[in-house]
Amino acid sequence: MAGRDDTAPGAEVALYGDELERGALVGPWVVEARVHPGVTAWLYRASHASTHLPAAVKVLREQYNHTPEVLRRFKQEADTLQALRHPHIVEVLEYGELRDGRPWLAMEWLPGESVDRWLAQRGPFSTEEALTVMEELGAALHHAHVRGVLHRDLKAQNVMVIPRAEGFTVKLVDFGIARVQVPEGLSGLTSAGAVLGTPVAMAPEQIRGQAVDARTDLYALGVLLYQLLTGRLPFEGASAVEVEEQHLHAPPPRLGERVQAPPALEAAVRRCLAKRPEERWPDVPSFLAALRAVLAPATAWPWAAGIHVDVRFSDAHEEPSDEDLDARDAALDAARAALESSGWVFALEGGNALLAWRALPEDAAARVPSMQEARALAEEVLTRAQAASGRVTEVRVYLHAAPSELAPDAQGRPKLAGGELLRLERWATGGRAGTVT
């Protein structure tokens, strides 16, 4: 199929070769530009033909269209991302196939840069910035781990930094080689076989093709933390083989050789980079707790209440139609209106969820009636969202109170800057549709 290319007046170009041209249709998405030529798939910036919503569209290369293993991994990435709904994991919008059978995957467009590009442009992260990355990325990894998913290719290129009015947030992308198993606790997250991953961050057992588990991702998390703080990888070489040999046999370099670091921080990173899995942190929460103790000493934060609204389609629901998506948006709009009218402030908003918060009294006794009011509001939010969405969605509402870090925004108003309420994986999970948890 051919079409006219606006960049070359009067010239006819093929829109649907291995490399799609601007204007090509991928399902309802219109290609605007090529972003990255991956090894097995092209990544494009696109926009929805009707809503003009931007998206990152991944399309398999022609040469791999009949390669079973590549096709399996591509579909697995789509299925995995749909199952891993989390504020710090890229959201999948939909997926399908081109006329020639090539699969494609549309994901939310992330208006930022990968961590490696940020490092190249502005140098190492401060310890405060590094802790933010570890907190948010660690929450995403733990969310995946408890659901039986290992990332196996965690690296600076696969972590996106999205600027905000104040600071930034991060999202984990590229689950193309993730390992998915039925969760049976962290010990069940093991596999052995082919070597998959990137040498710059691969744990020794991964290089050897041995069994991997959550501690394999923790090794890569340690590599990333070292890179954030120093601007360099812990192991570098002229070839992939040389880098792999260092991961296998060389002791991890000391942070103190390149930056000033307290001994406890040095120990936390070195434990991540231990050669033997049993010598590393047992899980992500243990590592984050140790890191927090070093970089974020306990403070007397004020209390705040948070209401998290999650609107999703049931597992049994077939591919959502435009009407279904409109119903989901209507549910979120109804929840947002109820929270706004009650004076709650929004901390996070996504395609299928939002988080709002409100400060609570310092006195413990005075917090009790405030939380009763918050629960009544959460019930109202649930009722309004369900009424607006009809039967095609499942609405879950979570209520939680905890000490929270508040900081002024650009206009001097308080914003939620840290603390328990932003760690949704600790309190806004599970529950039943149609209830306040």
Short mmCIF file of C-alpha atoms in Angstrom, two decimals:
data_model
loop_
_atom_site.label_atom_id
_atom_site.label_comp_id
_atom_site.label_asym_id
_atom_site.label_seq_id
_atom_site.Cartn_x
_atom_site.Cartn_y
_atom_site.Cartn_z
CA MET A 1 0.00 0.00 0.00
CA ALA A 2 1.29 3.48 -0.81
CA GLY A 3 0.43 7.00 0.20
CA ARG A 4 1.64 10.54 -0.20
CA ASP A 5 4.45 11.77 2.04
CA ASP A 6 3.93 15.41 3.05
CA THR A 7 7.67 15.89 3.50
CA ALA A 8 8.24 15.22 -0.21
CA PRO A 9 5.55 17.00 -2.26
CA GLY A 10 4.33 14.97 -5.18
CA ALA A 11 6.27 11.85 -4.20
CA GLU A 12 4.52 8.54 -3.54
CA VAL A 13 6.08 6.42 -0.79
CA ALA A 14 5.26 2.99 0.63
CA LEU A 15 3.77 3.45 4.09
CA TYR A 16 3.81 -0.18 5.19
CA GLY A 17 7.29 -1.62 4.71
CA ASP A 18 9.36 -2.94 7.56
CA GLU A 19 9.73 0.70 8.62
CA LEU A 20 6.33 2.38 8.76
CA GLU A 21 6.13 5.88 7.34
CA ARG A 22 4.39 8.92 8.79
CA GLY A 23 0.66 8.58 8.18
CA ALA A 24 0.55 4.77 8.35
CA LEU A 25 -2.35 3.34 10.36
CA VAL A 26 -1.62 0.85 13.15
CA GLY A 27 -5.10 -0.10 14.27
CA PRO A 28 -6.64 3.28 15.17
CA TRP A 29 -3.20 4.86 15.69
CA VAL A 30 -1.62 7.18 13.10
CA VAL A 31 2.18 7.03 12.92
CA GLU A 32 3.80 10.45 13.39
CA ALA A 33 7.50 9.64 13.73
CA ARG A 34 9.98 6.82 14.22
CA VAL A 35 11.48 6.93 17.71
CA HIS A 36 13.77 3.93 18.05
CA PRO A 37 14.88 1.04 15.79
CA GLY A 38 14.92 -1.85 18.25
CA VAL A 39 16.52 -5.21 17.50
CA THR A 40 13.18 -7.02 17.04
CA ALA A 41 10.67 -4.15 16.86
CA TRP A 42 10.31 -0.54 15.76
CA LEU A 43 9.04 2.07 18.21
CA TYR A 44 6.94 4.94 16.85
CA ARG A 45 5.22 8.02 18.21
CA ALA A 46 1.59 7.96 17.11
CA SER A 47 -1.75 9.57 17.88
CA HIS A 48 -5.26 8.16 18.00
CA ALA A 49 -7.22 8.90 14.82
CA SER A 50 -10.32 9.99 16.77
CA THR A 51 -9.18 11.23 20.18
CA HIS A 52 -5.66 12.40 19.15
CA LEU A 53 -4.30 10.78 22.33
CA PRO A 54 -0.51 10.32 21.93
CA ALA A 55 0.97 6.83 22.24
CA ALA A 56 4.19 4.90 21.85
CA VAL A 57 3.48 2.15 19.30
CA LYS A 58 5.76 -0.87 19.08
CA VAL A 59 5.61 -2.93 15.84
CA LEU A 60 7.47 -6.18 15.22
CA ARG A 61 10.06 -6.14 12.43
CA GLU A 62 9.12 -8.09 9.30
CA GLN A 63 12.04 -10.51 9.60
CA TYR A 64 10.74 -11.82 12.95
CA ASN A 65 7.10 -12.19 11.94
CA HIS A 66 7.44 -15.97 11.66
CA THR A 67 9.84 -16.54 14.56
CA PRO A 68 7.79 -18.29 17.29
CA GLU A 69 9.99 -17.27 20.22
CA VAL A 70 9.99 -13.58 19.25
CA LEU A 71 6.23 -13.63 18.64
CA ARG A 72 5.70 -15.29 22.02
CA ARG A 73 7.76 -12.67 23.82
CA PHE A 74 5.97 -9.83 22.04
CA LYS A 75 2.55 -11.14 23.07
CA GLN A 76 3.85 -11.85 26.57
CA GLU A 77 4.95 -8.23 26.96
CA ALA A 78 1.43 -7.04 26.04
CA ASP A 79 -0.22 -9.52 28.42
CA THR A 80 2.25 -8.74 31.21
CA LEU A 81 1.77 -4.98 31.00
CA GLN A 82 -2.01 -5.39 31.01
CA ALA A 83 -1.73 -7.45 34.20
CA LEU A 84 0.73 -5.08 35.91
CA ARG A 85 -1.28 -1.92 36.44
CA HIS A 86 0.93 0.35 38.54
CA PRO A 87 1.69 4.09 38.67
CA HIS A 88 5.37 3.44 37.91
CA ILE A 89 4.96 0.88 35.11
CA VAL A 90 4.15 2.03 31.59
CA GLU A 91 0.46 1.51 30.78
CA VAL A 92 -0.59 -0.56 27.76
CA LEU A 93 -3.48 0.93 25.80
CA GLU A 94 -4.23 -1.87 23.33
CA TYR A 95 -2.61 -4.28 20.93
CA GLY A 96 -3.42 -6.07 17.68
CA GLU A 97 -2.00 -7.14 14.32
CA LEU A 98 -1.27 -5.44 11.01
CA ARG A 99 -2.71 -6.93 7.81
CA ASP A 100 0.53 -8.82 7.23
CA GLY A 101 0.18 -10.45 10.66
CA ARG A 102 2.82 -8.42 12.47
CA PRO A 103 1.76 -7.75 16.08
CA TRP A 104 1.75 -4.24 17.50
CA LEU A 105 1.45 -2.78 20.97
CA ALA A 106 0.25 0.74 21.88
CA MET A 107 1.45 2.15 25.21
CA GLU A 108 1.03 5.48 26.94
CA TRP A 109 3.34 8.17 25.60
CA LEU A 110 5.86 9.17 28.27
CA PRO A 111 6.99 12.80 27.81
CA GLY A 112 10.49 12.44 29.16
CA GLU A 113 13.89 10.82 28.67
CA SER A 114 15.46 7.56 29.72
CA VAL A 115 17.73 7.62 32.77
CA ASP A 116 20.86 7.10 30.66
CA ARG A 117 20.05 10.20 28.60
CA TRP A 118 19.38 12.25 31.75
CA LEU A 119 22.75 11.15 33.10
CA ALA A 120 24.47 12.13 29.85
CA GLN A 121 22.83 15.57 29.88
CA ARG A 122 23.05 16.53 33.55
CA GLY A 123 25.46 14.18 35.30
CA PRO A 124 24.93 12.05 38.43
CA PHE A 125 21.75 12.25 40.50
CA SER A 126 21.82 13.68 44.00
CA THR A 127 21.23 11.19 46.83
CA GLU A 128 17.73 12.64 47.26
CA GLU A 129 16.96 12.19 43.55
CA ALA A 130 18.46 8.69 43.56
CA LEU A 131 16.25 7.73 46.51
CA THR A 132 13.18 8.94 44.59
CA VAL A 133 14.14 6.73 41.65
CA MET A 134 14.76 3.73 43.89
CA GLU A 135 11.50 4.20 45.82
CA GLU A 136 9.34 4.45 42.71
CA LEU A 137 11.19 1.85 40.66
CA GLY A 138 11.41 -0.49 43.64
CA ALA A 139 7.66 -0.20 44.17
CA ALA A 140 7.09 -1.17 40.52
CA LEU A 141 9.46 -4.14 40.75
CA HIS A 142 7.94 -5.43 43.98
CA HIS A 143 4.48 -5.09 42.44
CA ALA A 144 5.67 -7.29 39.56
CA HIS A 145 7.52 -9.78 41.79
CA VAL A 146 4.54 -10.58 44.01
CA ARG A 147 2.56 -11.28 40.83
CA GLY A 148 5.12 -13.75 39.55
CA VAL A 149 6.91 -11.47 37.07
CA LEU A 150 10.66 -10.85 36.83
CA HIS A 151 11.82 -8.02 34.58
CA ARG A 152 15.28 -9.48 33.79
CA ASP A 153 16.43 -6.45 31.77
CA LEU A 154 16.40 -3.60 34.28
CA LYS A 155 18.81 -0.89 33.12
CA ALA A 156 19.02 2.88 32.72
CA GLN A 157 17.63 2.71 29.16
CA ASN A 158 14.47 1.01 30.43
CA VAL A 159 13.61 3.59 33.10
CA MET A 160 11.88 6.75 31.89
CA VAL A 161 12.16 10.04 33.79
CA ILE A 162 9.07 12.24 33.40
CA PRO A 163 9.52 15.87 34.53
CA ARG A 164 6.94 17.51 36.76
CA ALA A 165 6.41 21.10 37.82
CA GLU A 166 8.48 20.18 40.87
CA GLY A 167 10.90 17.28 40.51
CA PHE A 168 10.16 14.19 38.44
CA THR A 169 8.67 10.72 38.49
CA VAL A 170 9.87 7.50 36.83
CA LYS A 171 8.26 4.61 34.97
CA LEU A 172 9.59 1.17 34.15
CA VAL A 173 9.29 0.06 30.51
CA ASP A 174 10.21 -2.85 28.23
CA PHE A 175 8.99 -6.16 29.66
CA GLY A 176 9.94 -7.94 26.43
CA ILE A 177 12.03 -10.61 28.15
CA ALA A 178 10.17 -10.67 31.46
CA ARG A 179 9.70 -14.08 33.05
CA VAL A 180 6.11 -14.83 34.03
CA GLN A 181 5.16 -17.63 36.40
CA VAL A 182 2.38 -18.50 38.78
CA PRO A 183 3.30 -16.63 41.99
CA GLU A 184 4.15 -18.91 44.89
CA GLY A 185 6.13 -16.41 46.92
CA LEU A 186 9.51 -15.16 45.84
CA SER A 187 10.99 -18.67 45.89
CA GLY A 188 8.67 -19.60 43.04
CA LEU A 189 10.10 -16.90 40.80
CA THR A 190 12.83 -19.06 39.32
CA SER A 191 13.78 -20.24 35.89
CA ALA A 192 16.80 -21.48 34.05
CA GLY A 193 17.76 -21.65 30.41
CA ALA A 194 18.81 -19.20 27.71
CA VAL A 195 20.83 -16.12 28.60
CA LEU A 196 18.54 -13.09 28.32
CA GLY A 197 19.26 -9.52 29.30
CA THR A 198 21.88 -6.80 28.84
CA PRO A 199 25.50 -7.41 29.95
CA VAL A 200 25.79 -3.99 31.65
CA ALA A 201 23.39 -5.07 34.40
CA MET A 202 23.19 -8.87 34.30
CA ALA A 203 23.64 -10.83 37.50
CA PRO A 204 26.18 -13.71 37.46
CA GLU A 205 23.49 -16.41 37.56
CA GLN A 206 21.76 -14.77 34.60
CA ILE A 207 24.98 -14.72 32.56
CA ARG A 208 25.48 -18.42 33.29
CA GLY A 209 21.91 -19.28 32.26
CA GLN A 210 21.14 -20.56 35.76
CA ALA A 211 17.98 -20.17 37.83
CA VAL A 212 16.93 -16.56 38.42
CA ASP A 213 14.60 -15.00 40.97
CA ALA A 214 13.72 -11.62 42.47
CA ARG A 215 17.30 -11.19 43.67
CA THR A 216 18.40 -11.12 40.02
CA ASP A 217 16.39 -7.93 39.50
CA LEU A 218 17.87 -6.62 42.78
CA TYR A 219 21.37 -7.03 41.34
CA ALA A 220 20.34 -4.88 38.38
CA LEU A 221 18.78 -2.37 40.79
CA GLY A 222 22.16 -2.11 42.54
CA VAL A 223 23.89 -1.52 39.19
CA LEU A 224 21.41 1.26 38.46
CA LEU A 225 21.86 2.90 41.88
CA TYR A 226 25.63 2.89 41.42
CA GLN A 227 25.15 4.48 38.00
CA LEU A 228 22.75 7.13 39.34
CA LEU A 229 25.19 8.22 42.04
CA THR A 230 28.42 8.13 40.01
CA GLY A 231 27.30 8.67 36.41
CA ARG A 232 29.14 5.49 35.41
CA LEU A 233 28.46 1.76 35.35
CA PRO A 234 30.22 -0.35 38.00
CA PHE A 235 31.67 -2.63 35.33
CA GLU A 236 32.84 -1.34 31.95
CA GLY A 237 34.83 -2.95 29.18
CA ALA A 238 35.69 -2.94 25.49
CA SER A 239 33.31 -5.83 24.75
CA ALA A 240 30.26 -7.57 26.16
CA VAL A 241 32.41 -10.58 27.05
CA GLU A 242 34.78 -8.40 29.09
CA VAL A 243 31.87 -6.84 30.97
CA GLU A 244 30.35 -10.27 31.66
CA GLU A 245 33.67 -11.53 33.05
CA GLN A 246 33.73 -8.64 35.51
CA HIS A 247 30.17 -9.35 36.65
CA LEU A 248 31.17 -12.96 37.18
CA HIS A 249 34.51 -12.51 38.94
CA ALA A 250 35.53 -8.91 39.72
CA PRO A 251 34.66 -7.41 43.12
CA PRO A 252 32.23 -4.51 42.83
CA PRO A 253 34.01 -1.14 42.84
CA ARG A 254 33.56 1.05 45.86
CA LEU A 255 31.27 4.07 45.63
CA GLY A 256 33.79 6.00 47.67
CA GLU A 257 36.30 5.79 44.81
CA ARG A 258 34.10 8.09 42.73
CA VAL A 259 31.76 10.00 45.08
CA GLN A 260 31.41 10.75 48.76
CA ALA A 261 29.22 8.04 50.29
CA PRO A 262 28.46 7.07 53.90
CA PRO A 263 29.54 3.53 54.86
CA ALA A 264 25.93 2.35 55.21
CA LEU A 265 25.15 3.42 51.64
CA GLU A 266 28.30 1.71 50.40
CA ALA A 267 27.24 -1.48 52.19
CA ALA A 268 23.70 -1.35 50.77
CA VAL A 269 24.99 -1.11 47.18
CA ARG A 270 27.65 -3.80 47.66
CA ARG A 271 25.05 -6.19 49.07
CA CYS A 272 22.95 -5.70 45.93
CA LEU A 273 26.01 -6.51 43.80
CA ALA A 274 27.02 -9.68 45.66
CA LYS A 275 27.97 -12.48 43.27
CA ARG A 276 25.88 -15.07 45.10
CA PRO A 277 22.10 -14.47 45.22
CA GLU A 278 21.85 -15.65 48.82
CA GLU A 279 24.22 -12.85 49.87
CA ARG A 280 22.00 -10.11 48.40
CA TRP A 281 18.94 -8.47 49.89
CA PRO A 282 16.13 -11.05 50.02
CA ASP A 283 13.58 -8.77 48.39
CA VAL A 284 12.98 -5.20 47.24
CA PRO A 285 11.24 -3.93 50.45
CA SER A 286 14.26 -5.02 52.56
CA PHE A 287 16.63 -3.11 50.29
CA LEU A 288 14.42 0.01 50.24
CA ALA A 289 14.10 -0.01 54.03
CA ALA A 290 17.90 -0.03 54.38
CA LEU A 291 18.32 2.67 51.75
CA ARG A 292 15.66 4.82 53.39
CA ALA A 293 17.39 4.54 56.75
CA VAL A 294 20.59 5.91 55.20
CA LEU A 295 19.24 8.60 52.87
CA ALA A 296 15.95 9.62 54.52
CA PRO A 297 16.29 9.62 58.33
CA ALA A 298 13.00 9.54 60.22
CA THR A 299 11.20 12.88 60.37
CA ALA A 300 8.08 14.04 62.16
CA TRP A 301 5.92 14.27 59.05
CA PRO A 302 2.31 15.44 59.37
CA TRP A 303 -0.51 12.97 58.83
CA ALA A 304 -2.59 12.88 55.67
CA ALA A 305 -5.38 10.71 54.28
CA GLY A 306 -5.34 9.30 50.77
CA ILE A 307 -8.14 8.00 48.55
CA HIS A 308 -7.06 5.89 45.58
CA VAL A 309 -9.64 5.11 42.88
CA ASP A 310 -8.91 2.24 40.46
CA VAL A 311 -11.27 1.65 37.53
CA ARG A 312 -10.55 -1.36 35.36
CA PHE A 313 -12.26 -3.87 33.11
CA SER A 314 -12.95 -7.29 34.55
CA ASP A 315 -10.67 -10.16 33.52
CA ALA A 316 -13.56 -11.82 31.72
CA HIS A 317 -14.36 -8.67 29.73
CA GLU A 318 -13.50 -8.85 26.05
CA GLU A 319 -11.48 -6.19 24.23
CA PRO A 320 -13.00 -2.84 25.34
CA SER A 321 -14.91 -0.84 22.77
CA ASP A 322 -14.88 2.95 22.48
CA GLU A 323 -18.10 2.97 24.52
CA ASP A 324 -16.42 0.90 27.24
CA LEU A 325 -13.46 3.30 27.36
CA ASP A 326 -15.88 6.22 27.58
CA ALA A 327 -17.59 4.49 30.52
CA ARG A 328 -14.26 4.07 32.30
CA ASP A 329 -13.45 7.76 31.74
CA ALA A 330 -16.90 8.73 33.00
CA ALA A 331 -16.30 6.76 36.22
CA LEU A 332 -12.99 8.54 36.80
CA ASP A 333 -14.56 11.93 36.02
CA ALA A 334 -17.32 11.28 38.56
CA ALA A 335 -14.78 10.27 41.21
CA ARG A 336 -12.63 13.30 40.43
CA ALA A 337 -15.61 15.67 40.70
CA ALA A 338 -16.62 14.26 44.10
CA LEU A 339 -13.09 14.62 45.47
CA GLU A 340 -12.58 18.12 44.04
CA SER A 341 -15.86 19.40 45.48
CA SER A 342 -14.71 18.21 48.92
CA GLY A 343 -11.39 20.03 48.70
CA TRP A 344 -9.10 17.04 48.19
CA VAL A 345 -5.86 17.56 46.22
CA PHE A 346 -4.70 15.22 43.44
CA ALA A 347 -1.25 13.67 43.73
CA LEU A 348 -1.40 11.13 40.87
CA GLU A 349 -3.69 10.77 37.87
CA GLY A 350 -3.53 8.07 35.19
CA GLY A 351 -5.60 6.50 32.48
CA ASN A 352 -7.45 4.20 34.87
CA ALA A 353 -6.68 5.50 38.37
CA LEU A 354 -6.16 8.55 40.54
CA LEU A 355 -4.89 9.39 44.01
CA ALA A 356 -6.18 12.33 46.07
CA TRP A 357 -5.09 13.41 49.54
CA ARG A 358 -6.00 15.74 52.39
CA ALA A 359 -4.06 16.82 55.47
CA LEU A 360 -5.25 15.46 58.83
CA PRO A 361 -5.12 17.09 62.32
CA GLU A 362 -1.90 16.62 64.28
CA ASP A 363 -3.77 15.44 67.38
CA ALA A 364 -4.52 11.70 67.23
CA ALA A 365 -7.97 12.07 68.82
CA ALA A 366 -8.93 14.78 66.33
CA ARG A 367 -7.94 12.52 63.43
CA VAL A 368 -10.69 10.02 64.24
CA PRO A 369 -13.66 12.17 63.11
CA SER A 370 -11.63 13.38 60.12
CA MET A 371 -11.08 9.77 59.02
CA GLN A 372 -14.78 9.05 59.50
CA GLU A 373 -15.53 11.93 57.14
CA ALA A 374 -12.92 10.57 54.72
CA ARG A 375 -14.55 7.13 54.73
CA ALA A 376 -17.97 8.66 54.07
CA LEU A 377 -16.45 10.54 51.12
CA ALA A 378 -14.76 7.36 49.83
CA GLU A 379 -18.16 5.60 49.89
CA GLU A 380 -19.68 8.51 47.99
CA VAL A 381 -16.86 8.43 45.43
CA LEU A 382 -17.45 4.71 44.92
CA THR A 383 -21.20 5.18 44.46
CA ARG A 384 -20.78 8.00 41.94
CA ALA A 385 -18.10 6.17 39.95
CA GLN A 386 -20.17 2.98 39.74
CA ALA A 387 -23.27 4.91 38.65
CA ALA A 388 -21.31 6.67 35.89
CA SER A 389 -19.56 3.60 34.54
CA GLY A 390 -22.39 1.11 34.25
CA ARG A 391 -21.54 -2.59 34.40
CA VAL A 392 -18.53 -2.75 32.11
CA THR A 393 -15.97 -1.76 34.74
CA GLU A 394 -14.88 -2.75 38.20
CA VAL A 395 -14.39 0.14 40.62
CA ARG A 396 -12.11 -0.23 43.64
CA VAL A 397 -11.65 2.55 46.19
CA TYR A 398 -8.89 2.46 48.82
CA LEU A 399 -8.63 4.70 51.90
CA HIS A 400 -5.47 5.07 53.94
CA ALA A 401 -3.88 7.49 56.46
CA ALA A 402 -0.17 7.82 57.24
CA PRO A 403 2.59 10.31 58.03
CA SER A 404 3.35 12.11 54.78
CA GLU A 405 5.97 14.50 53.46
CA LEU A 406 4.42 17.78 52.36
CA ALA A 407 6.29 20.39 50.32
CA PRO A 408 5.25 23.64 48.62
CA ASP A 409 4.54 23.53 44.88
CA ALA A 410 5.44 26.29 42.40
CA GLN A 411 2.54 28.40 43.70
CA GLY A 412 3.44 27.84 47.34
CA ARG A 413 0.58 25.41 47.98
CA PRO A 414 1.28 22.15 49.86
CA LYS A 415 1.77 19.04 47.73
CA LEU A 416 2.29 15.40 48.62
CA ALA A 417 6.05 14.88 48.17
CA GLY A 418 6.72 11.56 49.87
CA GLY A 419 5.75 9.06 52.53
CA GLU A 420 3.46 6.07 52.78
CA LEU A 421 0.59 7.46 50.68
CA LEU A 422 2.74 7.52 47.54
CA ARG A 423 3.72 3.86 48.03
CA LEU A 424 0.51 2.47 46.59
CA GLU A 425 1.81 -1.09 46.45
CA ARG A 426 1.67 -1.14 50.29
CA TRP A 427 -1.99 -0.21 50.72
CA ALA A 428 -3.85 0.21 47.40
CA THR A 429 -3.80 -3.40 46.21
CA GLY A 430 -6.17 -6.34 46.37
CA GLY A 431 -9.61 -5.58 47.67
CA ARG A 432 -12.91 -6.32 45.95
CA ALA A 433 -14.69 -4.38 43.25
CA GLY A 434 -17.55 -2.29 44.62
CA THR A 435 -16.01 -1.84 48.08
CA VAL A 436 -13.94 0.69 50.00
CA THR A 437 -10.79 -0.97 51.33
#
